[in-house]
Amino acid sequence: MNDATDAGLDLSSCAREPIHTPGAIQPYGVLLVVDPLTMQVQERAITQAQVLEYFGDPLDQHLDGVLGGALAPYRRHLDLLAPGSSVFLGSVQLGRFGRHHVLAHRSDTHFLVELEEPVEGEPGSLEDLYPQIRRFMGEIETVSDISTLCEIGARHVRALANFDRTMIYQFDKDWNGAVVAEDRNDRLPSYMDLRFPESDIPAQARELYRRNRVRLIADSDYQAVPLLRSAAHADAAPTDLSLAVLRSVSPVHLQYMRNMGTGASMSVSLVSEGRLWGLVSCHNQQPRHVPYHVRTACEFIGQILSLQIALKERAMVVEERISRRAIQVRLLGRMAGDEDFMAALGRDEKSLLDLTGAAGAAIIHRGQCVLLGETPGQTQVNALVDWLTREHAGEDVFQTDALPASWAEAGAFADVASGLMAISISQLHDSFVLWFRPEVMRTVRWGGEPRKAVVGGTLSPRLSFEAWKETVRQQSTPWQDVDRDAALELRTAIVDIVLRKAEEMAELNEQLLRSNKELEAFSYSVSHDLRAPFRHIVGYSELLGSSAADKLTDTEKRFLATIVESAKSAGTLVDDLLSFSQMGRSSMGLVNVDVGALVEDVRQNLVMEAEGRTIHWNIAPLPRVEADSSMLRLVWQNLLGNAIKFTRDSAEPTIEVGAERGDNEHIFFVKDNGCGFDMRYVDKLFGVFQRLHHADEFEGTGIGLANVHRIVSRHGGRTWAEGELGKGATLYFTIPYSQRGTA
């Protein structure tokens, strides 16, 4: 066991070693494994052979009768023990072998009764150590930071247990340990600020530390005492000794201690809110057996230390959360009062960065990318978003402090973005808020090379614990829970705003839909009811003019002509309004339409409107489409009629009609060289009653192109226009290839 190259110390299976069932104890007392139902001793380990000779073998004996009946008075205490609990029963005199401390534990299957040998000069009770405990409590009353708290704890535990070196050892999120406080003499070297890899204390060892708060190894060269069982239980499963103080430890760990130069060690677990926070780790150059009451006092200090650490960490978190909440309220105030809430988020750069403690941020929304602070370039951010969408789809939040390790391309900008926190705003679109942290190059001092060495073909515990330096690159400072929570809360708030605005838009759309239907109904009713009166005005005015022509003066005839003309214009407006309202109310009858023939028919019907002018027509071959024939005729009547009307003043009027094939639609256009229009007002062109020319220049009601837009929209198409004053205009509309889902 003293040879560092012992082939039995195979670390390849160290992490799987069943250290809770070693089948042996350390050589400092007696362990009895008792059946809770029969109270018979099923297993025993006894350090001194003389005890066995003096009292006889307790195997298969009732607990009341073993060891001279010394344990009989404690039967009722055992019956009260709950599974997983322990109790100190006091001290008993074992004949000439002195007083032994008695501890009892209850596992899921057995009672474990331990009798621990006395230590020369040990305190008579815990009360003897209370003055030292009280001094510790007095010192920590005014301490505000965890670092100072740990320094005080290390000093007082060493004073109580009288070890050469006492350290406070804290675990990180990956279960690597770091020495954060130390108190020592000159016999052992300082390990202050050194780190130790997770493999030094594997998962099953950490679980034992969490369950059993104190562990003593009095001599790293001890010879284990085997746990023997009765023949009747020879085939039973190994007994779980997790709760036993005398439990033997792994040979690997003993070799580890010897390599470290320590003859004895004691650990006190620091458990914060159920989680193993760290250890008070004590080392001595020579073997040292720490008495039970001293260990209990150290455990008490460890519990107080754990509570204080938890309180201070919680206070720090609460204070930080309050600070982040204030930042979030400020950001939400900006967003809630702005129509473009994502743009508002970007206008408060400092608050957005402070929310997660980042150096840079990016907002990606609706195809736009806003960069704030220290960030990668826009092309790199877009590539990062593509990677997030592809590899982390569906995740509300993604975080890493080593982005290049997850995505190799990030190595190109690790200096500004080794750390990434990302929240997804939409499951449908690539909308993200990203926060970046820069690379923080640092040197980590390990307690010896963290990788285990192979000696003689077998993995061995490290032989050296001298400081071993490692330079860490392409990593940022780690994100904390408070950073992640702040990001998630912001995401929730943004999603709420998005949903609220969507609900508001839906309500507005519903109101507009109702208003449009009411307006259409009103327009239809008024238009229908006004047609007859205007026709009557025209008819009776013309009758009056013909019957009383000889009696009317020229002025009266001019007045009468004006009445007729105005009534006709009003009638035309009413007819157009009626047609416009019908376009939104009537059902569509889709048929296969020969657009070329339809355009030629419409052109022939408009010949009279050319007023004898010579118009050069250039009509390209036009495709067949699926459409409502009468509605499509009205589209062409309006477009061709407008082209004829607006080329009235052109020296050589030319009208071109053509079509192109788009990805999913036919694109039609009517182009003329007429008066044109100013593109600044193009958005008004297809609106109701919108005219870009004075009524004295060109007649019209301002409804024709609105009708075109409505008809095309009902077919699933689009409308737009291009023009230039004095040079003409081109009006476009589209009809999808299929209105019924067929090619």
PDB file of N, CA and C in Angstrom, residues 133-184:
ATOM      1  N   ILE A 133     -16.277  27.686  20.633  1.00  0.00           N
ATOM      2  CA  ILE A 133     -17.386  27.867  19.687  1.00  0.00           C
ATOM      3  C   ILE A 133     -17.971  29.268  19.819  1.00  0.00           C
ATOM      4  N   ARG A 134     -18.098  29.739  21.084  1.00  0.00           N
ATOM      5  CA  ARG A 134     -18.665  31.066  21.316  1.00  0.00           C
ATOM      6  C   ARG A 134     -17.768  32.147  20.730  1.00  0.00           C
ATOM      7  N   ARG A 135     -16.450  31.973  20.809  1.00  0.00           N
ATOM      8  CA  ARG A 135     -15.538  32.961  20.221  1.00  0.00           C
ATOM      9  C   ARG A 135     -15.719  33.016  18.699  1.00  0.00           C
ATOM     10  N   PHE A 136     -15.896  31.845  18.095  1.00  0.00           N
ATOM     11  CA  PHE A 136     -16.130  31.814  16.646  1.00  0.00           C
ATOM     12  C   PHE A 136     -17.403  32.580  16.291  1.00  0.00           C
ATOM     13  N   MET A 137     -18.458  32.334  17.032  1.00  0.00           N
ATOM     14  CA  MET A 137     -19.725  32.989  16.734  1.00  0.00           C
ATOM     15  C   MET A 137     -19.634  34.496  16.948  1.00  0.00           C
ATOM     16  N   GLY A 138     -18.864  34.901  17.938  1.00  0.00           N
ATOM     17  CA  GLY A 138     -18.685  36.335  18.158  1.00  0.00           C
ATOM     18  C   GLY A 138     -17.950  37.013  17.014  1.00  0.00           C
ATOM     19  N   GLU A 139     -16.973  36.334  16.442  1.00  0.00           N
ATOM     20  CA  GLU A 139     -16.197  36.920  15.349  1.00  0.00           C
ATOM     21  C   GLU A 139     -16.999  37.068  14.062  1.00  0.00           C
ATOM     22  N   ILE A 140     -17.909  36.146  13.818  1.00  0.00           N
ATOM     23  CA  ILE A 140     -18.610  36.183  12.524  1.00  0.00           C
ATOM     24  C   ILE A 140     -19.842  37.089  12.540  1.00  0.00           C
ATOM     25  N   GLU A 141     -20.192  37.637  13.704  1.00  0.00           N
ATOM     26  CA  GLU A 141     -21.413  38.438  13.798  1.00  0.00           C
ATOM     27  C   GLU A 141     -21.408  39.629  12.853  1.00  0.00           C
ATOM     28  N   THR A 142     -20.251  40.274  12.704  1.00  0.00           N
ATOM     29  CA  THR A 142     -20.201  41.506  11.911  1.00  0.00           C
ATOM     30  C   THR A 142     -19.564  41.304  10.537  1.00  0.00           C
ATOM     31  N   VAL A 143     -19.282  40.063  10.181  1.00  0.00           N
ATOM     32  CA  VAL A 143     -18.640  39.808   8.885  1.00  0.00           C
ATOM     33  C   VAL A 143     -19.669  39.947   7.765  1.00  0.00           C
ATOM     34  N   SER A 144     -19.276  40.659   6.700  1.00  0.00           N
ATOM     35  CA  SER A 144     -20.224  40.920   5.616  1.00  0.00           C
ATOM     36  C   SER A 144     -19.933  40.126   4.348  1.00  0.00           C
ATOM     37  N   ASP A 145     -18.724  39.554   4.228  1.00  0.00           N
ATOM     38  CA  ASP A 145     -18.397  38.855   2.988  1.00  0.00           C
ATOM     39  C   ASP A 145     -18.006  37.409   3.280  1.00  0.00           C
ATOM     40  N   ILE A 146     -18.208  36.566   2.290  1.00  0.00           N
ATOM     41  CA  ILE A 146     -17.975  35.128   2.433  1.00  0.00           C
ATOM     42  C   ILE A 146     -16.491  34.813   2.600  1.00  0.00           C
ATOM     43  N   SER A 147     -15.639  35.565   1.928  1.00  0.00           N
ATOM     44  CA  SER A 147     -14.201  35.301   2.005  1.00  0.00           C
ATOM     45  C   SER A 147     -13.690  35.409   3.442  1.00  0.00           C
ATOM     46  N   THR A 148     -14.060  36.498   4.118  1.00  0.00           N
ATOM     47  CA  THR A 148     -13.631  36.680   5.511  1.00  0.00           C
ATOM     48  C   THR A 148     -14.252  35.620   6.404  1.00  0.00           C
ATOM     49  N   LEU A 149     -15.497  35.267   6.134  1.00  0.00           N
ATOM     50  CA  LEU A 149     -16.189  34.236   6.903  1.00  0.00           C
ATOM     51  C   LEU A 149     -15.427  32.917   6.825  1.00  0.00           C
ATOM     52  N   CYS A 150     -14.959  32.567   5.631  1.00  0.00           N
ATOM     53  CA  CYS A 150     -14.218  31.319   5.457  1.00  0.00           C
ATOM     54  C   CYS A 150     -12.868  31.374   6.164  1.00  0.00           C
ATOM     55  N   GLU A 151     -12.207  32.518   6.140  1.00  0.00           N
ATOM     56  CA  GLU A 151     -10.923  32.655   6.841  1.00  0.00           C
ATOM     57  C   GLU A 151     -11.093  32.413   8.338  1.00  0.00           C
ATOM     58  N   ILE A 152     -12.150  32.982   8.917  1.00  0.00           N
ATOM     59  CA  ILE A 152     -12.409  32.793  10.350  1.00  0.00           C
ATOM     60  C   ILE A 152     -12.728  31.330  10.644  1.00  0.00           C
ATOM     61  N   GLY A 153     -13.528  30.713   9.787  1.00  0.00           N
ATOM     62  CA  GLY A 153     -13.878  29.307   9.985  1.00  0.00           C
ATOM     63  C   GLY A 153     -12.662  28.411   9.942  1.00  0.00           C
ATOM     64  N   ALA A 154     -11.764  28.623   8.968  1.00  0.00           N
ATOM     65  CA  ALA A 154     -10.556  27.800   8.857  1.00  0.00           C
ATOM     66  C   ALA A 154      -9.696  27.942  10.106  1.00  0.00           C
ATOM     67  N   ARG A 155      -9.576  29.152  10.599  1.00  0.00           N
ATOM     68  CA  ARG A 155      -8.728  29.390  11.771  1.00  0.00           C
ATOM     69  C   ARG A 155      -9.278  28.696  13.016  1.00  0.00           C
ATOM     70  N   HIS A 156     -10.575  28.775  13.240  1.00  0.00           N
ATOM     71  CA  HIS A 156     -11.168  28.199  14.447  1.00  0.00           C
ATOM     72  C   HIS A 156     -11.216  26.677  14.389  1.00  0.00           C
ATOM     73  N   VAL A 157     -11.464  26.098  13.231  1.00  0.00           N
ATOM     74  CA  VAL A 157     -11.455  24.632  13.128  1.00  0.00           C
ATOM     75  C   VAL A 157     -10.046  24.102  13.392  1.00  0.00           C
ATOM     76  N   ARG A 158      -9.028  24.779  12.862  1.00  0.00           N
ATOM     77  CA  ARG A 158      -7.654  24.317  13.113  1.00  0.00           C
ATOM     78  C   ARG A 158      -7.300  24.437  14.590  1.00  0.00           C
ATOM     79  N   ALA A 159      -7.784  25.513  15.235  1.00  0.00           N
ATOM     80  CA  ALA A 159      -7.506  25.684  16.660  1.00  0.00           C
ATOM     81  C   ALA A 159      -8.157  24.574  17.489  1.00  0.00           C
ATOM     82  N   LEU A 160      -9.357  24.148  17.076  1.00  0.00           N
ATOM     83  CA  LEU A 160     -10.051  23.081  17.800  1.00  0.00           C
ATOM     84  C   LEU A 160      -9.407  21.717  17.562  1.00  0.00           C
ATOM     85  N   ALA A 161      -9.150  21.399  16.277  1.00  0.00           N
ATOM     86  CA  ALA A 161      -8.697  20.051  15.926  1.00  0.00           C
ATOM     87  C   ALA A 161      -7.182  19.910  15.958  1.00  0.00           C
ATOM     88  N   ASN A 162      -6.460  21.049  15.964  1.00  0.00           N
ATOM     89  CA  ASN A 162      -5.003  21.056  16.083  1.00  0.00           C
ATOM     90  C   ASN A 162      -4.319  20.319  14.934  1.00  0.00           C
ATOM     91  N   PHE A 163      -4.792  20.598  13.693  1.00  0.00           N
ATOM     92  CA  PHE A 163      -4.143  20.061  12.504  1.00  0.00           C
ATOM     93  C   PHE A 163      -3.066  21.029  12.017  1.00  0.00           C
ATOM     94  N   ASP A 164      -2.192  20.525  11.149  1.00  0.00           N
ATOM     95  CA  ASP A 164      -1.141  21.382  10.590  1.00  0.00           C
ATOM     96  C   ASP A 164      -1.693  22.372   9.552  1.00  0.00           C
ATOM     97  N   ARG A 165      -2.719  21.966   8.846  1.00  0.00           N
ATOM     98  CA  ARG A 165      -3.273  22.850   7.802  1.00  0.00           C
ATOM     99  C   ARG A 165      -4.781  22.620   7.718  1.00  0.00           C
ATOM    100  N   THR A 166      -5.522  23.718   7.705  1.00  0.00           N
ATOM    101  CA  THR A 166      -6.976  23.655   7.518  1.00  0.00           C
ATOM    102  C   THR A 166      -7.347  24.576   6.366  1.00  0.00           C
ATOM    103  N   MET A 167      -8.107  24.044   5.396  1.00  0.00           N
ATOM    104  CA  MET A 167      -8.485  24.815   4.208  1.00  0.00           C
ATOM    105  C   MET A 167     -10.007  24.822   4.057  1.00  0.00           C
ATOM    106  N   ILE A 168     -10.505  25.877   3.459  1.00  0.00           N
ATOM    107  CA  ILE A 168     -11.898  25.898   2.992  1.00  0.00           C
ATOM    108  C   ILE A 168     -11.845  25.692   1.482  1.00  0.00           C
ATOM    109  N   TYR A 169     -12.557  24.698   1.050  1.00  0.00           N
ATOM    110  CA  TYR A 169     -12.477  24.213  -0.326  1.00  0.00           C
ATOM    111  C   TYR A 169     -13.864  24.381  -0.938  1.00  0.00           C
ATOM    112  N   GLN A 170     -13.994  25.207  -1.998  1.00  0.00           N
ATOM    113  CA  GLN A 170     -15.292  25.502  -2.600  1.00  0.00           C
ATOM    114  C   GLN A 170     -15.409  24.854  -3.985  1.00  0.00           C
ATOM    115  N   PHE A 171     -16.572  24.240  -4.250  1.00  0.00           N
ATOM    116  CA  PHE A 171     -16.823  23.630  -5.553  1.00  0.00           C
ATOM    117  C   PHE A 171     -17.382  24.665  -6.527  1.00  0.00           C
ATOM    118  N   ASP A 172     -16.997  24.535  -7.814  1.00  0.00           N
ATOM    119  CA  ASP A 172     -17.621  25.364  -8.844  1.00  0.00           C
ATOM    120  C   ASP A 172     -18.739  24.568  -9.518  1.00  0.00           C
ATOM    121  N   LYS A 173     -19.328  25.122 -10.576  1.00  0.00           N
ATOM    122  CA  LYS A 173     -20.475  24.477 -11.220  1.00  0.00           C
ATOM    123  C   LYS A 173     -20.094  23.133 -11.855  1.00  0.00           C
ATOM    124  N   ASP A 174     -18.818  22.940 -12.170  1.00  0.00           N
ATOM    125  CA  ASP A 174     -18.359  21.677 -12.758  1.00  0.00           C
ATOM    126  C   ASP A 174     -17.743  20.750 -11.722  1.00  0.00           C
ATOM    127  N   TRP A 175     -17.860  21.116 -10.433  1.00  0.00           N
ATOM    128  CA  TRP A 175     -17.369  20.336  -9.307  1.00  0.00           C
ATOM    129  C   TRP A 175     -15.850  20.300  -9.208  1.00  0.00           C
ATOM    130  N   ASN A 176     -15.165  21.201  -9.921  1.00  0.00           N
ATOM    131  CA  ASN A 176     -13.762  21.431  -9.600  1.00  0.00           C
ATOM    132  C   ASN A 176     -13.733  22.207  -8.289  1.00  0.00           C
ATOM    133  N   GLY A 177     -12.659  22.007  -7.502  1.00  0.00           N
ATOM    134  CA  GLY A 177     -12.580  22.688  -6.215  1.00  0.00           C
ATOM    135  C   GLY A 177     -11.489  23.735  -6.202  1.00  0.00           C
ATOM    136  N   ALA A 178     -11.720  24.794  -5.423  1.00  0.00           N
ATOM    137  CA  ALA A 178     -10.712  25.845  -5.267  1.00  0.00           C
ATOM    138  C   ALA A 178     -10.548  26.151  -3.786  1.00  0.00           C
ATOM    139  N   VAL A 179      -9.300  26.338  -3.356  1.00  0.00           N
ATOM    140  CA  VAL A 179      -9.019  26.674  -1.961  1.00  0.00           C
ATOM    141  C   VAL A 179      -9.211  28.171  -1.791  1.00  0.00           C
ATOM    142  N   VAL A 180     -10.235  28.565  -0.999  1.00  0.00           N
ATOM    143  CA  VAL A 180     -10.586  29.983  -0.853  1.00  0.00           C
ATOM    144  C   VAL A 180     -10.156  30.550   0.496  1.00  0.00           C
ATOM    145  N   ALA A 181      -9.756  29.697   1.430  1.00  0.00           N
ATOM    146  CA  ALA A 181      -9.258  30.173   2.728  1.00  0.00           C
ATOM    147  C   ALA A 181      -8.355  29.100   3.311  1.00  0.00           C
ATOM    148  N   GLU A 182      -7.391  29.539   4.135  1.00  0.00           N
ATOM    149  CA  GLU A 182      -6.427  28.571   4.658  1.00  0.00           C
ATOM    150  C   GLU A 182      -5.835  29.091   5.963  1.00  0.00           C
ATOM    151  N   ASP A 183      -5.602  28.168   6.896  1.00  0.00           N
ATOM    152  CA  ASP A 183      -4.864  28.482   8.122  1.00  0.00           C
ATOM    153  C   ASP A 183      -3.917  27.314   8.364  1.00  0.00           C
ATOM    154  N   ARG A 184      -2.595  27.576   8.631  1.00  0.00           N
ATOM    155  CA  ARG A 184      -1.628  26.479   8.702  1.00  0.00           C
ATOM    156  C   ARG A 184      -0.405  26.892   9.507  1.00  0.00           C
TER     157      ARG A 184
END
